[in-house]
Amino acid sequence: MIIHLKAGASQDRAAELANKLQAFHVYDGTRHILVSGAGQKEVPVEMESEVDQFWVFDNDIQLASKKYRSDVREVTIGKVTIGGNQKKTLLIGGPCSVESEEQIRQSATLLTEMGLTSLRGGCYKPRTSPYSFQGLGLEGLKLLAKMRDEFGVSVVTEARDATHIHEIIEYSDVIQVGAKAMYDQGILRACAKTQKPVLIKRGFGTTLKEFVQAAEFVLSGGNNNVLLCERGLRTFETNTRFTLDLCGVAWLQEHTNLPIVLDPSHAMGLAFGVTPLAKACVAMGIDSLLIETHPNPAVAKSDAAQQLNHEQFKELYNRIQPVANAVGYQIV
Ligand code: PEP
Ligand code: MN
């Protein structure tokens, strides 16, 4: 249950009521909000006079639910606001991993020349094998921050565990929680304590309900800036790396109030399929598109097969542009 207390409720009183209901207490800048489990179906009689509005739910998709907020929440990434009625698709581009200053500067230069503003690059990589490249860590974050300062781009990078969050907050604009990390409560709770946008990727075996509940951890902890990213599920098919769940995206658009990001790069796993898939993604009217691009994919230290070279990335941009326009969106 979500309860909005009447304007003028004091912090202490809200905290007291939250405690009684064993509810989360969020202050959104204008009102105190109490959030308890979906099992709670009624406002206690003694609280009624202090309640402005309340919502009852069938399950624990609550703050993220369209039933609570029919509009899509706005999230600002660097200078760009997406979600709401913005009708903007933020194209986030860059390599899988930050590998060197020269490499990430080439990516930042490419984006800037194309008029794009959001650079991705992993520094703490959640690799399947301990023998693979694990990322440059703090050194990589500092390189991303250098690009942010030099080019004015916003930067998106992932947290592999909760101890990275404070560094990521300092050096980047968006905390990415990866497909393997999205069940990590330490990471989610740490993300909840900041106001940085949090891009949560859906695990490859994660139900939509589990996915949105990961977002609820962040929202109920007081951070409204959450984005949901579909990046492909594991199915019986082995010719492509994963299977992009566009049905799931349609469901999320119908039932949740969070901006949607699509990542065809990780879903397809093969560069040739990324642009056709990106066109299908953009046609759904989405808030952001995440694309891996590398100055020389053949030598990339992670996800080499799926990264577009810079020419292919420009080609993708040209191909998705008319699709976005056809559905009333603008690629930014
Ligand atoms: C990535 O974005 O490079 C990444 C590792 O993604 P995922 O968590 O979706 O596998
Ligand atoms: Mn990758």
Coordinates of C-alpha atoms and ligand atoms in Angstrom, one line a residue:
M1 CA 0.0 0.0 0.0
I2 CA 1.2 3.5 -0.8
I3 CA -0.1 6.3 1.5
H4 CA 0.4 10.1 0.8
L5 CA 0.2 11.9 4.1
K6 CA -1.6 15.3 4.1
A7 CA 0.6 18.4 3.5
G8 CA 2.0 19.7 6.7
A9 CA 2.7 16.3 8.3
S10 CA 5.9 16.6 10.3
Q11 CA 9.0 14.5 9.6
D12 CA 8.7 13.0 13.1
R13 CA 5.0 12.1 12.7
A14 CA 5.6 10.5 9.3
A15 CA 8.5 8.5 10.7
E16 CA 6.3 7.4 13.6
L17 CA 3.5 6.2 11.3
A18 CA 5.9 4.5 9.1
N19 CA 7.3 2.6 12.1
K20 CA 3.8 1.6 13.1
L21 CA 3.0 0.2 9.7
Q22 CA 6.5 -1.2 9.2
A23 CA 6.5 0.9 6.0
F24 CA 9.2 2.6 4.0
H25 CA 9.1 6.4 4.5
V26 CA 10.0 8.5 1.5
Y27 CA 9.9 12.3 1.4
D28 CA 9.7 13.4 -2.2
G29 CA 10.4 17.1 -1.6
T30 CA 6.7 18.0 -1.3
R31 CA 5.0 15.2 0.7
H32 CA 5.7 12.3 3.0
I33 CA 5.0 8.9 1.4
L34 CA 4.6 5.6 3.3
V35 CA 5.0 2.4 1.4
S36 CA 4.2 -1.0 3.0
G37 CA 3.8 -4.4 1.4
A38 CA 0.9 -5.2 -0.9
G39 CA -0.5 -7.4 2.0
Q40 CA -1.7 -4.2 3.7
K41 CA -5.1 -3.4 2.2
E42 CA -6.6 -0.8 4.6
V43 CA -5.5 2.4 6.2
P44 CA -5.7 2.0 10.0
V45 CA -8.7 3.9 11.4
E46 CA -6.6 6.1 13.8
M47 CA -4.5 7.3 10.8
E48 CA -7.4 8.2 8.5
S49 CA -7.5 11.9 9.4
E50 CA -3.8 12.3 8.4
V51 CA -4.0 10.6 5.0
D52 CA -4.5 12.5 1.8
Q53 CA -4.6 9.6 -0.7
F54 CA -3.8 5.9 -0.8
W55 CA -3.4 3.1 -3.3
V56 CA -3.9 -0.6 -2.7
F57 CA -2.0 -3.2 -4.8
D58 CA -2.3 -6.9 -5.6
N59 CA 1.4 -7.5 -5.6
D60 CA 4.6 -5.7 -4.7
I61 CA 4.9 -3.7 -7.9
Q62 CA 3.8 -0.4 -6.3
L63 CA 5.9 2.8 -6.7
A64 CA 6.8 1.6 -10.2
S65 CA 3.2 0.9 -11.1
K66 CA 1.0 2.8 -13.6
K67 CA -1.8 2.4 -11.1
Y68 CA 0.1 4.7 -8.8
R69 CA 1.4 7.1 -11.4
S70 CA -0.1 7.0 -14.9
D71 CA 2.7 9.2 -16.3
V72 CA 6.2 8.0 -17.0
R73 CA 8.7 9.4 -14.6
E74 CA 11.2 11.9 -16.0
V75 CA 14.9 11.2 -15.4
T76 CA 17.6 13.7 -16.2
I77 CA 20.9 12.3 -17.6
G78 CA 23.5 15.1 -17.9
K79 CA 21.8 17.8 -19.9
V80 CA 19.0 15.6 -21.3
T81 CA 15.6 14.8 -19.7
I82 CA 13.9 11.7 -20.9
G83 CA 10.6 10.0 -19.9
G84 CA 7.4 12.0 -19.2
N85 CA 6.2 13.6 -22.4
Q86 CA 9.6 14.3 -23.7
K87 CA 9.4 11.8 -26.6
K88 CA 13.1 11.6 -26.7
T89 CA 15.3 8.5 -27.2
L90 CA 18.7 9.0 -25.6
L91 CA 21.3 7.2 -27.6
I92 CA 24.0 6.0 -25.2
G93 CA 27.0 4.9 -27.1
G94 CA 30.5 3.7 -26.2
P95 CA 32.6 0.6 -25.7
C96 CA 31.8 -2.4 -23.5
S97 CA 34.9 -1.6 -21.4
V98 CA 37.1 1.4 -21.0
E99 CA 40.4 0.1 -22.1
S100 CA 42.7 3.2 -22.5
E101 CA 42.6 6.9 -22.6
E102 CA 43.1 6.9 -26.4
Q103 CA 40.2 4.5 -26.9
I104 CA 37.7 6.3 -24.7
R105 CA 38.7 9.6 -26.2
Q106 CA 38.0 8.3 -29.7
S107 CA 34.5 7.2 -28.5
A108 CA 33.8 10.6 -26.9
T109 CA 35.0 12.4 -30.0
L110 CA 32.7 10.2 -32.2
L111 CA 29.7 11.0 -30.0
T112 CA 30.4 14.7 -29.9
E113 CA 30.9 14.9 -33.6
M114 CA 27.5 13.3 -34.1
G115 CA 25.8 15.7 -31.6
L116 CA 25.3 13.0 -29.0
T117 CA 25.8 13.5 -25.3
S118 CA 26.0 10.2 -23.4
L119 CA 29.0 7.9 -23.2
R120 CA 29.1 4.4 -21.8
G121 CA 32.0 2.3 -20.7
G122 CA 32.5 -0.4 -18.1
C123 CA 35.3 -0.1 -15.6
Y124 CA 34.2 -2.9 -13.1
K125 CA 33.3 -5.7 -15.5
P126 CA 31.1 -8.5 -14.3
R127 CA 32.8 -11.2 -16.3
T128 CA 31.8 -14.9 -16.5
S129 CA 35.4 -16.0 -16.3
P130 CA 38.0 -14.8 -13.8
Y131 CA 40.7 -15.0 -16.5
S132 CA 39.0 -12.5 -18.8
F133 CA 39.7 -8.7 -18.7
Q134 CA 38.1 -7.4 -15.5
G135 CA 38.1 -3.7 -16.4
L136 CA 40.4 -0.8 -15.4
G137 CA 38.5 -0.1 -12.1
L138 CA 39.1 3.4 -10.6
E139 CA 41.6 4.3 -13.3
G140 CA 38.9 3.7 -15.9
L141 CA 36.4 5.8 -13.9
K142 CA 38.9 8.7 -13.9
L143 CA 39.2 8.4 -17.6
L144 CA 35.4 8.6 -18.0
A145 CA 35.3 11.7 -15.8
K146 CA 38.1 13.3 -17.8
M147 CA 35.9 12.8 -21.0
R148 CA 33.0 14.3 -19.1
D149 CA 35.1 17.3 -18.3
E150 CA 36.6 17.7 -21.8
F151 CA 33.6 16.9 -23.9
G152 CA 30.7 17.7 -21.7
V153 CA 29.2 14.2 -22.2
S154 CA 27.4 12.4 -19.4
V155 CA 28.8 9.0 -18.5
V156 CA 27.2 5.7 -17.8
T157 CA 29.1 2.9 -16.0
E158 CA 28.4 -0.2 -14.0
A159 CA 28.8 -1.2 -10.4
R160 CA 29.9 -4.8 -9.8
D161 CA 29.5 -4.6 -6.1
A162 CA 28.2 -2.1 -3.5
T163 CA 31.7 -0.9 -2.6
H164 CA 32.0 0.7 -6.0
I165 CA 29.0 2.9 -5.6
H166 CA 30.7 5.9 -3.9
E167 CA 33.4 6.0 -6.7
I168 CA 30.8 5.7 -9.4
I169 CA 28.7 8.5 -7.9
E170 CA 31.8 10.7 -7.9
Y171 CA 33.0 10.0 -11.4
S172 CA 29.8 9.2 -13.4
D173 CA 26.3 10.4 -14.1
V174 CA 24.4 7.1 -14.3
I175 CA 25.0 4.0 -12.2
Q176 CA 24.4 0.9 -14.3
V177 CA 23.4 -2.3 -12.4
G178 CA 24.2 -5.2 -14.6
A179 CA 22.1 -8.2 -15.6
K180 CA 24.0 -10.4 -13.1
A181 CA 24.1 -7.7 -10.4
M182 CA 20.4 -6.8 -10.4
Y183 CA 19.6 -9.2 -7.5
D184 CA 22.3 -7.8 -5.4
Q185 CA 20.5 -6.1 -2.5
G186 CA 23.7 -4.3 -1.3
I187 CA 24.0 -2.6 -4.7
L188 CA 20.3 -1.8 -4.9
R189 CA 20.2 -0.4 -1.4
A190 CA 23.3 1.7 -2.0
C191 CA 21.7 3.1 -5.2
A192 CA 18.6 4.0 -3.2
K193 CA 20.6 6.3 -1.0
T194 CA 21.7 8.6 -3.9
Q195 CA 19.8 10.7 -6.3
K196 CA 21.9 9.5 -9.3
P197 CA 20.0 7.9 -12.1
V198 CA 20.2 4.1 -11.8
L199 CA 19.9 2.0 -15.0
I200 CA 18.9 -1.5 -14.0
K201 CA 19.4 -4.3 -16.5
R202 CA 17.1 -7.2 -16.5
G203 CA 18.8 -10.5 -15.7
F204 CA 18.8 -13.1 -18.5
G205 CA 16.5 -15.3 -16.5
T206 CA 14.5 -12.7 -14.6
T207 CA 10.7 -12.4 -14.7
L208 CA 9.2 -9.1 -15.3
K209 CA 7.9 -9.0 -11.7
E210 CA 11.4 -9.7 -10.3
F211 CA 12.8 -7.1 -12.6
V212 CA 10.4 -4.4 -11.4
Q213 CA 10.8 -5.4 -7.8
A214 CA 14.6 -4.6 -8.1
A215 CA 13.5 -1.1 -9.1
E216 CA 11.2 -1.0 -6.1
F217 CA 14.2 -1.5 -3.8
V218 CA 15.7 1.7 -5.2
L219 CA 12.4 3.7 -5.4
S220 CA 11.3 2.7 -1.8
G221 CA 14.7 3.8 -0.5
G222 CA 14.1 7.3 -1.8
N223 CA 15.7 7.5 -5.3
N224 CA 13.1 8.2 -8.0
N225 CA 15.6 8.2 -10.8
V226 CA 15.3 4.6 -12.1
L227 CA 15.5 3.3 -15.6
L228 CA 14.6 -0.2 -16.7
C229 CA 16.8 -1.9 -19.4
E230 CA 15.9 -5.0 -21.3
R231 CA 19.0 -6.6 -22.7
G232 CA 17.9 -10.1 -23.7
L233 CA 16.9 -13.4 -22.1
R234 CA 18.5 -16.8 -22.3
T235 CA 16.3 -19.2 -24.4
F236 CA 16.8 -22.4 -26.3
E237 CA 18.3 -20.4 -29.2
T238 CA 22.1 -20.4 -29.4
N239 CA 22.7 -18.7 -32.8
T240 CA 22.2 -15.3 -31.1
R241 CA 23.7 -14.5 -27.7
F242 CA 20.3 -13.8 -26.0
T243 CA 16.7 -13.2 -27.2
L244 CA 15.5 -9.6 -26.8
D245 CA 12.1 -9.6 -25.1
L246 CA 10.1 -7.0 -26.8
C247 CA 6.9 -8.6 -25.4
G248 CA 8.3 -7.8 -22.0
V249 CA 8.9 -4.2 -23.1
A250 CA 5.3 -3.8 -24.2
W251 CA 4.3 -5.2 -20.8
L252 CA 6.6 -2.8 -18.9
Q253 CA 5.3 0.2 -21.0
E254 CA 1.7 -0.8 -20.1
H255 CA 2.2 -1.5 -16.4
T256 CA 5.1 0.6 -15.1
N257 CA 5.9 4.3 -14.8
L258 CA 9.6 4.0 -15.4
P259 CA 11.5 5.1 -18.5
I260 CA 12.6 2.1 -20.7
V261 CA 16.1 1.5 -22.1
L262 CA 16.8 -1.1 -24.7
D263 CA 20.1 -2.8 -25.3
P264 CA 20.1 -4.7 -28.6
S265 CA 24.0 -5.1 -28.5
H266 CA 24.0 -7.6 -25.6
A267 CA 20.8 -9.3 -26.8
M268 CA 22.1 -10.0 -30.3
G269 CA 25.7 -10.5 -29.4
L270 CA 26.7 -10.1 -33.1
A271 CA 27.4 -6.8 -34.7
F272 CA 25.4 -7.5 -38.0
G273 CA 22.1 -7.8 -36.1
V274 CA 22.4 -4.7 -33.9
T275 CA 21.1 -2.1 -36.4
P276 CA 18.0 -4.0 -37.5
L277 CA 17.2 -4.8 -33.9
A278 CA 17.8 -1.2 -32.9
K279 CA 15.2 -0.1 -35.5
A280 CA 12.7 -2.4 -34.0
C281 CA 13.5 -1.1 -30.5
V282 CA 13.1 2.6 -31.5
A283 CA 9.8 1.8 -33.2
M284 CA 8.4 0.9 -29.8
G285 CA 8.8 4.5 -28.6
I286 CA 11.5 4.1 -26.0
D287 CA 13.4 6.5 -23.7
S288 CA 16.9 5.3 -24.4
L289 CA 18.9 3.0 -26.6
L290 CA 22.2 1.5 -25.4
I291 CA 24.7 0.6 -28.1
E292 CA 28.2 -0.7 -27.8
T293 CA 30.7 0.8 -30.2
H294 CA 34.5 0.5 -30.3
P295 CA 37.1 2.2 -32.5
N296 CA 38.4 -1.3 -33.4
P297 CA 36.0 -4.0 -32.3
A298 CA 38.4 -6.8 -33.4
V299 CA 40.8 -5.9 -30.6
A300 CA 38.1 -5.1 -27.9
K301 CA 38.9 -6.7 -24.6
S302 CA 35.3 -7.6 -23.9
D303 CA 32.2 -8.2 -26.1
A304 CA 34.2 -7.9 -29.3
A305 CA 31.7 -9.7 -31.5
Q306 CA 28.8 -7.3 -30.8
Q307 CA 30.5 -3.9 -30.9
L308 CA 29.9 -1.7 -33.9
N309 CA 32.9 0.1 -35.4
H310 CA 32.4 3.9 -35.7
E311 CA 31.2 3.8 -39.3
Q312 CA 28.6 1.1 -38.4
F313 CA 27.5 3.3 -35.4
K314 CA 27.0 6.3 -37.7
E315 CA 25.0 4.0 -40.0
L316 CA 22.9 2.8 -37.1
Y317 CA 22.2 6.4 -36.2
N318 CA 21.1 7.3 -39.7
R319 CA 18.8 4.2 -39.9
I320 CA 17.0 4.7 -36.6
Q321 CA 16.4 8.4 -37.1
P322 CA 13.4 8.0 -39.5
V323 CA 12.0 5.2 -37.4
A324 CA 12.1 7.4 -34.3
N325 CA 10.5 10.3 -36.2
A326 CA 7.8 8.0 -37.5
V327 CA 6.7 7.3 -33.9
G328 CA 7.0 10.9 -32.9
Y329 CA 10.3 10.5 -31.1
Q330 CA 13.6 12.3 -31.5
I331 CA 17.0 10.7 -31.1
V332 CA 19.2 12.8 -28.8
Ligands
PEP1 C1 27.5 -4.3 -20.3 O1 26.7 -3.4 -20.4 O2 28.6 -4.2 -20.8 C2 27.1 -5.5 -19.6 C3 28.0 -6.3 -19.0 O3 25.8 -5.8 -19.7 P1 24.9 -6.9 -19.0 O4 24.9 -6.7 -17.5 O5 23.6 -6.7 -19.7 O6 25.5 -8.2 -19.4
MN2 MN 29.3 -5.4 -22.9

